């Protein structure tokens, strides 16, 4: 519903706002769970897979479980109490992960993954309720809801569009090409998302509430945003360029020969991952500055564009979808940065100037790794040995160039680690 983000962005909130959001979220989650429960059979029919019906029915419970902790998480984020959130997330990940592995070992198969979702959400809700001082009181205030919904309704619309567009490629591949092709595409897509899920998304959890707290100081927002994306690029650019070069050795070493078809798809999607690690941050600006209406209007255009591109790309199979995704991402990236930058009076030139040093040394690093890769072909080494040698080469070249040219993000990262040690 976007109401949790509304609580974070709104400067002054009262108990009536918080209680109203909790019970609205709970009501909506019950409604969505019911729809998925009743629609499970249609999901099964759509993919012509009987096993999907009970899986969808069980997963419907996840809507309710996640809603039970969403408000508390928003309040902890608003107060910048990320230490408590990290404790919850780490504890949940470890416990649910162990249980999932045990279930898989016991022969539960796909149900070990299904139950992992449910157990993870349940544990997270329990831990959050224990660690959060706020507890809900039965209350629904129409005025409070109205005050928040003006902001959150646009965010809700954006979230719905973003979700379906991001999953449309998977849906089309699974429906029209088959489950085997979907497995290949999904594996490549998941690997591409690593820098976004592990780096950009983590920083987003901090940046949105932090920028919301200083939303009136546009110059400060602009400065922090530039510093943040340069640090993100410093980590994600070499990761994506490096993965593009070593994709074959990586897949053969980690997943084996059966997944070799993932390689070309992954290489195309690496370009997507590189660009999206930066473009996804425009949400910080839209949301912290209260410009969710602008974000929704832009999403309407980009969603239409991506839908058309996916339907065109599917004509050439999985690679066609991947290429459509890549070309669409490249074409939409500059307008997206321009639109968000205008809100905080940030010029495209300033963004590109801040990213240029990291881009250049990442490309040089990639060329160096590719050169070493060509030389190693003559030695008939195992994929894992080749992968390790290429990783060491890439890391060495990148660190050397970073120090040689005194890349600014390196100084920023060093300062962060120094503070952490202190």
PDB file of C-alpha atoms in Angstrom, residues 7-172:
ATOM      1  CA  UNK A   7       5.096   6.990   7.696  1.00  0.00           C
ATOM      2  CA  UNK A   8       8.831   7.320   7.063  1.00  0.00           C
ATOM      3  CA  UNK A   9       8.545  10.302   4.729  1.00  0.00           C
ATOM      4  CA  UNK A  10       6.013  12.300   6.772  1.00  0.00           C
ATOM      5  CA  UNK A  11       7.806  14.649   9.172  1.00  0.00           C
ATOM      6  CA  UNK A  12       5.333  14.482  12.044  1.00  0.00           C
ATOM      7  CA  UNK A  13       3.319  11.343  12.762  1.00  0.00           C
ATOM      8  CA  UNK A  14       0.916  10.576  15.597  1.00  0.00           C
ATOM      9  CA  UNK A  15      -0.348   7.307  17.124  1.00  0.00           C
ATOM     10  CA  UNK A  16      -3.519   7.619  15.026  1.00  0.00           C
ATOM     11  CA  UNK A  17      -1.417   7.477  11.852  1.00  0.00           C
ATOM     12  CA  UNK A  18       0.529   4.442  12.996  1.00  0.00           C
ATOM     13  CA  UNK A  19      -2.467   2.428  14.217  1.00  0.00           C
ATOM     14  CA  UNK A  20      -4.453   3.240  11.105  1.00  0.00           C
ATOM     15  CA  UNK A  21      -1.647   2.045   8.845  1.00  0.00           C
ATOM     16  CA  UNK A  22      -1.246  -1.194  10.787  1.00  0.00           C
ATOM     17  CA  UNK A  23      -4.890  -2.202  10.494  1.00  0.00           C
ATOM     18  CA  UNK A  24      -5.244  -1.062   6.878  1.00  0.00           C
ATOM     19  CA  UNK A  25      -2.191  -3.145   5.971  1.00  0.00           C
ATOM     20  CA  UNK A  26      -3.579  -6.126   7.857  1.00  0.00           C
ATOM     21  CA  UNK A  27      -6.962  -5.814   6.121  1.00  0.00           C
ATOM     22  CA  UNK A  28      -5.401  -5.534   2.676  1.00  0.00           C
ATOM     23  CA  UNK A  29      -3.099  -8.487   3.349  1.00  0.00           C
ATOM     24  CA  UNK A  30      -6.068 -10.677   4.319  1.00  0.00           C
ATOM     25  CA  UNK A  31      -7.836  -9.601   1.123  1.00  0.00           C
ATOM     26  CA  UNK A  32      -4.785 -10.439  -1.027  1.00  0.00           C
ATOM     27  CA  UNK A  33      -4.255 -13.751   0.747  1.00  0.00           C
ATOM     28  CA  UNK A  34      -7.867 -14.666   0.034  1.00  0.00           C
ATOM     29  CA  UNK A  35      -7.518 -13.775  -3.658  1.00  0.00           C
ATOM     30  CA  UNK A  36      -4.386 -15.905  -4.003  1.00  0.00           C
ATOM     31  CA  UNK A  37      -5.966 -18.761  -2.068  1.00  0.00           C
ATOM     32  CA  UNK A  38      -9.028 -18.768  -4.315  1.00  0.00           C
ATOM     33  CA  UNK A  39      -6.991 -18.138  -7.466  1.00  0.00           C
ATOM     34  CA  UNK A  40      -4.440 -20.877  -6.844  1.00  0.00           C
ATOM     35  CA  UNK A  41      -6.225 -23.219  -9.239  1.00  0.00           C
ATOM     36  CA  UNK A  42      -6.064 -20.639 -12.047  1.00  0.00           C
ATOM     37  CA  UNK A  43      -2.328 -20.150 -11.444  1.00  0.00           C
ATOM     38  CA  UNK A  44      -1.929 -23.911 -11.775  1.00  0.00           C
ATOM     39  CA  UNK A  45      -3.961 -23.981 -14.994  1.00  0.00           C
ATOM     40  CA  UNK A  46      -2.069 -21.038 -16.499  1.00  0.00           C
ATOM     41  CA  UNK A  47       1.249 -22.884 -16.272  1.00  0.00           C
ATOM     42  CA  UNK A  48      -0.336 -26.318 -16.735  1.00  0.00           C
ATOM     43  CA  UNK A  49       1.341 -27.490 -13.529  1.00  0.00           C
ATOM     44  CA  UNK A  50      -0.812 -29.248 -10.909  1.00  0.00           C
ATOM     45  CA  UNK A  51       1.783 -28.873  -8.142  1.00  0.00           C
ATOM     46  CA  UNK A  52       1.446 -25.084  -8.222  1.00  0.00           C
ATOM     47  CA  UNK A  53      -2.026 -25.095  -6.648  1.00  0.00           C
ATOM     48  CA  UNK A  54      -1.076 -26.213  -3.100  1.00  0.00           C
ATOM     49  CA  UNK A  55       2.134 -24.165  -3.293  1.00  0.00           C
ATOM     50  CA  UNK A  56       0.213 -20.973  -4.134  1.00  0.00           C
ATOM     51  CA  UNK A  57      -2.331 -21.712  -1.392  1.00  0.00           C
ATOM     52  CA  UNK A  58       0.340 -22.067   1.278  1.00  0.00           C
ATOM     53  CA  UNK A  59       2.276 -19.018   0.055  1.00  0.00           C
ATOM     54  CA  UNK A  60      -0.879 -16.886   0.341  1.00  0.00           C
ATOM     55  CA  UNK A  61      -0.284 -16.902   4.103  1.00  0.00           C
ATOM     56  CA  UNK A  62       2.865 -14.857   3.489  1.00  0.00           C
ATOM     57  CA  UNK A  63       0.791 -11.718   2.794  1.00  0.00           C
ATOM     58  CA  UNK A  64      -0.590 -11.735   6.337  1.00  0.00           C
ATOM     59  CA  UNK A  65       2.679 -12.639   8.042  1.00  0.00           C
ATOM     60  CA  UNK A  66       4.644  -9.829   6.391  1.00  0.00           C
ATOM     61  CA  UNK A  67       1.952  -7.247   7.171  1.00  0.00           C
ATOM     62  CA  UNK A  68       2.273  -7.988  10.890  1.00  0.00           C
ATOM     63  CA  UNK A  69       5.769  -6.510  11.016  1.00  0.00           C
ATOM     64  CA  UNK A  70       5.684  -3.838   8.298  1.00  0.00           C
ATOM     65  CA  UNK A  71       4.710  -0.896  10.530  1.00  0.00           C
ATOM     66  CA  UNK A  72       7.264  -1.719  13.207  1.00  0.00           C
ATOM     67  CA  UNK A  73       9.964  -1.930  10.544  1.00  0.00           C
ATOM     68  CA  UNK A  74       8.917   1.453   9.153  1.00  0.00           C
ATOM     69  CA  UNK A  75       9.127   3.039  12.612  1.00  0.00           C
ATOM     70  CA  UNK A  76      12.569   1.544  13.238  1.00  0.00           C
ATOM     71  CA  UNK A  77      13.725   2.853   9.841  1.00  0.00           C
ATOM     72  CA  UNK A  78      12.271   6.303  10.519  1.00  0.00           C
ATOM     73  CA  UNK A  79      14.251   6.487  13.773  1.00  0.00           C
ATOM     74  CA  UNK A  80      17.330   5.194  11.857  1.00  0.00           C
ATOM     75  CA  UNK A  81      17.567   2.261  14.269  1.00  0.00           C
ATOM     76  CA  UNK A  82      19.094  -0.087  11.723  1.00  0.00           C
ATOM     77  CA  UNK A  83      20.979  -2.026  14.372  1.00  0.00           C
ATOM     78  CA  UNK A  84      17.741  -3.604  15.596  1.00  0.00           C
ATOM     79  CA  UNK A  85      16.575  -4.275  12.038  1.00  0.00           C
ATOM     80  CA  UNK A  86      19.854  -5.986  11.174  1.00  0.00           C
ATOM     81  CA  UNK A  87      19.609  -8.171  14.286  1.00  0.00           C
ATOM     82  CA  UNK A  88      16.148  -9.295  13.218  1.00  0.00           C
ATOM     83  CA  UNK A  89      17.179  -9.923   9.610  1.00  0.00           C
ATOM     84  CA  UNK A  90      20.354 -11.822  10.484  1.00  0.00           C
ATOM     85  CA  UNK A  91      18.617 -13.993  13.092  1.00  0.00           C
ATOM     86  CA  UNK A  92      15.749 -14.696  10.695  1.00  0.00           C
ATOM     87  CA  UNK A  93      18.066 -15.567   7.806  1.00  0.00           C
ATOM     88  CA  UNK A  94      20.164 -17.957   9.879  1.00  0.00           C
ATOM     89  CA  UNK A  95      17.263 -19.791  11.512  1.00  0.00           C
ATOM     90  CA  UNK A  96      15.078 -20.037   8.403  1.00  0.00           C
ATOM     91  CA  UNK A  97      18.109 -21.013   6.310  1.00  0.00           C
ATOM     92  CA  UNK A  98      19.028 -23.855   8.668  1.00  0.00           C
ATOM     93  CA  UNK A  99      15.434 -25.097   8.734  1.00  0.00           C
ATOM     94  CA  UNK A 100      15.253 -24.939   4.928  1.00  0.00           C
ATOM     95  CA  UNK A 101      18.439 -27.001   4.565  1.00  0.00           C
ATOM     96  CA  UNK A 102      17.168 -29.584   7.052  1.00  0.00           C
ATOM     97  CA  UNK A 103      13.852 -29.859   5.195  1.00  0.00           C
ATOM     98  CA  UNK A 104      15.654 -30.245   1.867  1.00  0.00           C
ATOM     99  CA  UNK A 105      17.916 -32.932   3.354  1.00  0.00           C
ATOM    100  CA  UNK A 106      14.838 -34.763   4.647  1.00  0.00           C
ATOM    101  CA  UNK A 107      13.464 -34.921   1.099  1.00  0.00           C
ATOM    102  CA  UNK A 108      10.848 -32.139   1.133  1.00  0.00           C
ATOM    103  CA  UNK A 109      12.043 -30.912  -2.267  1.00  0.00           C
ATOM    104  CA  UNK A 110      10.369 -27.726  -3.476  1.00  0.00           C
ATOM    105  CA  UNK A 111       8.373 -27.555  -0.233  1.00  0.00           C
ATOM    106  CA  UNK A 112      11.570 -26.786   1.655  1.00  0.00           C
ATOM    107  CA  UNK A 113      11.710 -23.508  -0.331  1.00  0.00           C
ATOM    108  CA  UNK A 114       7.995 -22.818   0.088  1.00  0.00           C
ATOM    109  CA  UNK A 115       8.109 -23.359   3.839  1.00  0.00           C
ATOM    110  CA  UNK A 116      11.272 -21.275   4.034  1.00  0.00           C
ATOM    111  CA  UNK A 117       9.261 -18.234   2.861  1.00  0.00           C
ATOM    112  CA  UNK A 118       6.557 -18.845   5.488  1.00  0.00           C
ATOM    113  CA  UNK A 119       8.961 -19.607   8.334  1.00  0.00           C
ATOM    114  CA  UNK A 120      11.129 -16.597   7.475  1.00  0.00           C
ATOM    115  CA  UNK A 121       8.149 -14.214   7.519  1.00  0.00           C
ATOM    116  CA  UNK A 122       6.813 -15.704  10.749  1.00  0.00           C
ATOM    117  CA  UNK A 123      10.164 -15.483  12.535  1.00  0.00           C
ATOM    118  CA  UNK A 124      10.696 -11.927  11.306  1.00  0.00           C
ATOM    119  CA  UNK A 125       7.284 -10.892  12.632  1.00  0.00           C
ATOM    120  CA  UNK A 126       7.948 -12.509  16.024  1.00  0.00           C
ATOM    121  CA  UNK A 127      11.389 -10.916  16.394  1.00  0.00           C
ATOM    122  CA  UNK A 128      10.148  -7.479  15.329  1.00  0.00           C
ATOM    123  CA  UNK A 129       7.295  -7.584  17.837  1.00  0.00           C
ATOM    124  CA  UNK A 130       9.772  -8.500  20.577  1.00  0.00           C
ATOM    125  CA  UNK A 131      12.318  -5.827  19.683  1.00  0.00           C
ATOM    126  CA  UNK A 132       9.963  -2.946  18.794  1.00  0.00           C
ATOM    127  CA  UNK A 133       8.559  -0.808  21.642  1.00  0.00           C
ATOM    128  CA  UNK A 134       5.422   0.042  19.626  1.00  0.00           C
ATOM    129  CA  UNK A 135       2.364  -2.190  19.866  1.00  0.00           C
ATOM    130  CA  UNK A 136      -0.873  -1.642  17.891  1.00  0.00           C
ATOM    131  CA  UNK A 137      -4.034  -0.287  19.483  1.00  0.00           C
ATOM    132  CA  UNK A 138      -7.390  -0.858  17.705  1.00  0.00           C
ATOM    133  CA  UNK A 139      -7.932   2.433  15.880  1.00  0.00           C
ATOM    134  CA  UNK A 140      -8.855   3.641  12.418  1.00  0.00           C
ATOM    135  CA  UNK A 141      -8.766   7.370  11.711  1.00  0.00           C
ATOM    136  CA  UNK A 142     -10.145   8.395   8.307  1.00  0.00           C
ATOM    137  CA  UNK A 143      -8.353  11.746   8.387  1.00  0.00           C
ATOM    138  CA  UNK A 144      -5.026  10.085   9.248  1.00  0.00           C
ATOM    139  CA  UNK A 145      -5.496   7.642   6.371  1.00  0.00           C
ATOM    140  CA  UNK A 146      -6.334  10.484   3.992  1.00  0.00           C
ATOM    141  CA  UNK A 147      -3.225  12.428   5.048  1.00  0.00           C
ATOM    142  CA  UNK A 148      -0.986   9.466   4.217  1.00  0.00           C
ATOM    143  CA  UNK A 149      -2.785   8.026   1.214  1.00  0.00           C
ATOM    144  CA  UNK A 150      -2.150  11.056  -0.988  1.00  0.00           C
ATOM    145  CA  UNK A 151       1.535  10.105  -0.880  1.00  0.00           C
ATOM    146  CA  UNK A 152       1.169   6.337  -0.685  1.00  0.00           C
ATOM    147  CA  UNK A 153      -1.459   5.903  -3.431  1.00  0.00           C
ATOM    148  CA  UNK A 154       1.056   6.948  -6.072  1.00  0.00           C
ATOM    149  CA  UNK A 155       3.664   4.704  -4.488  1.00  0.00           C
ATOM    150  CA  UNK A 156       1.139   1.861  -4.533  1.00  0.00           C
ATOM    151  CA  UNK A 157       0.516   2.393  -8.242  1.00  0.00           C
ATOM    152  CA  UNK A 158       4.243   2.480  -8.922  1.00  0.00           C
ATOM    153  CA  UNK A 159       4.788  -0.675  -6.867  1.00  0.00           C
ATOM    154  CA  UNK A 160       2.131  -2.604  -8.767  1.00  0.00           C
ATOM    155  CA  UNK A 161       3.482  -1.528 -12.161  1.00  0.00           C
ATOM    156  CA  UNK A 162       7.082  -2.176 -11.142  1.00  0.00           C
ATOM    157  CA  UNK A 163       6.279  -5.632  -9.789  1.00  0.00           C
ATOM    158  CA  UNK A 164       4.421  -6.883 -12.850  1.00  0.00           C
ATOM    159  CA  UNK A 165       6.864  -5.418 -15.338  1.00  0.00           C
ATOM    160  CA  UNK A 166       9.808  -6.925 -13.470  1.00  0.00           C
ATOM    161  CA  UNK A 167       8.092 -10.309 -13.542  1.00  0.00           C
ATOM    162  CA  UNK A 168       6.578 -10.125 -17.023  1.00  0.00           C
ATOM    163  CA  UNK A 169       9.735 -11.500 -18.639  1.00  0.00           C
ATOM    164  CA  UNK A 170       9.650 -14.552 -16.349  1.00  0.00           C
ATOM    165  CA  UNK A 171       5.937 -15.024 -16.999  1.00  0.00           C
ATOM    166  CA  UNK A 172       6.355 -14.896 -20.776  1.00  0.00           C
TER     167      UNK A 172
END
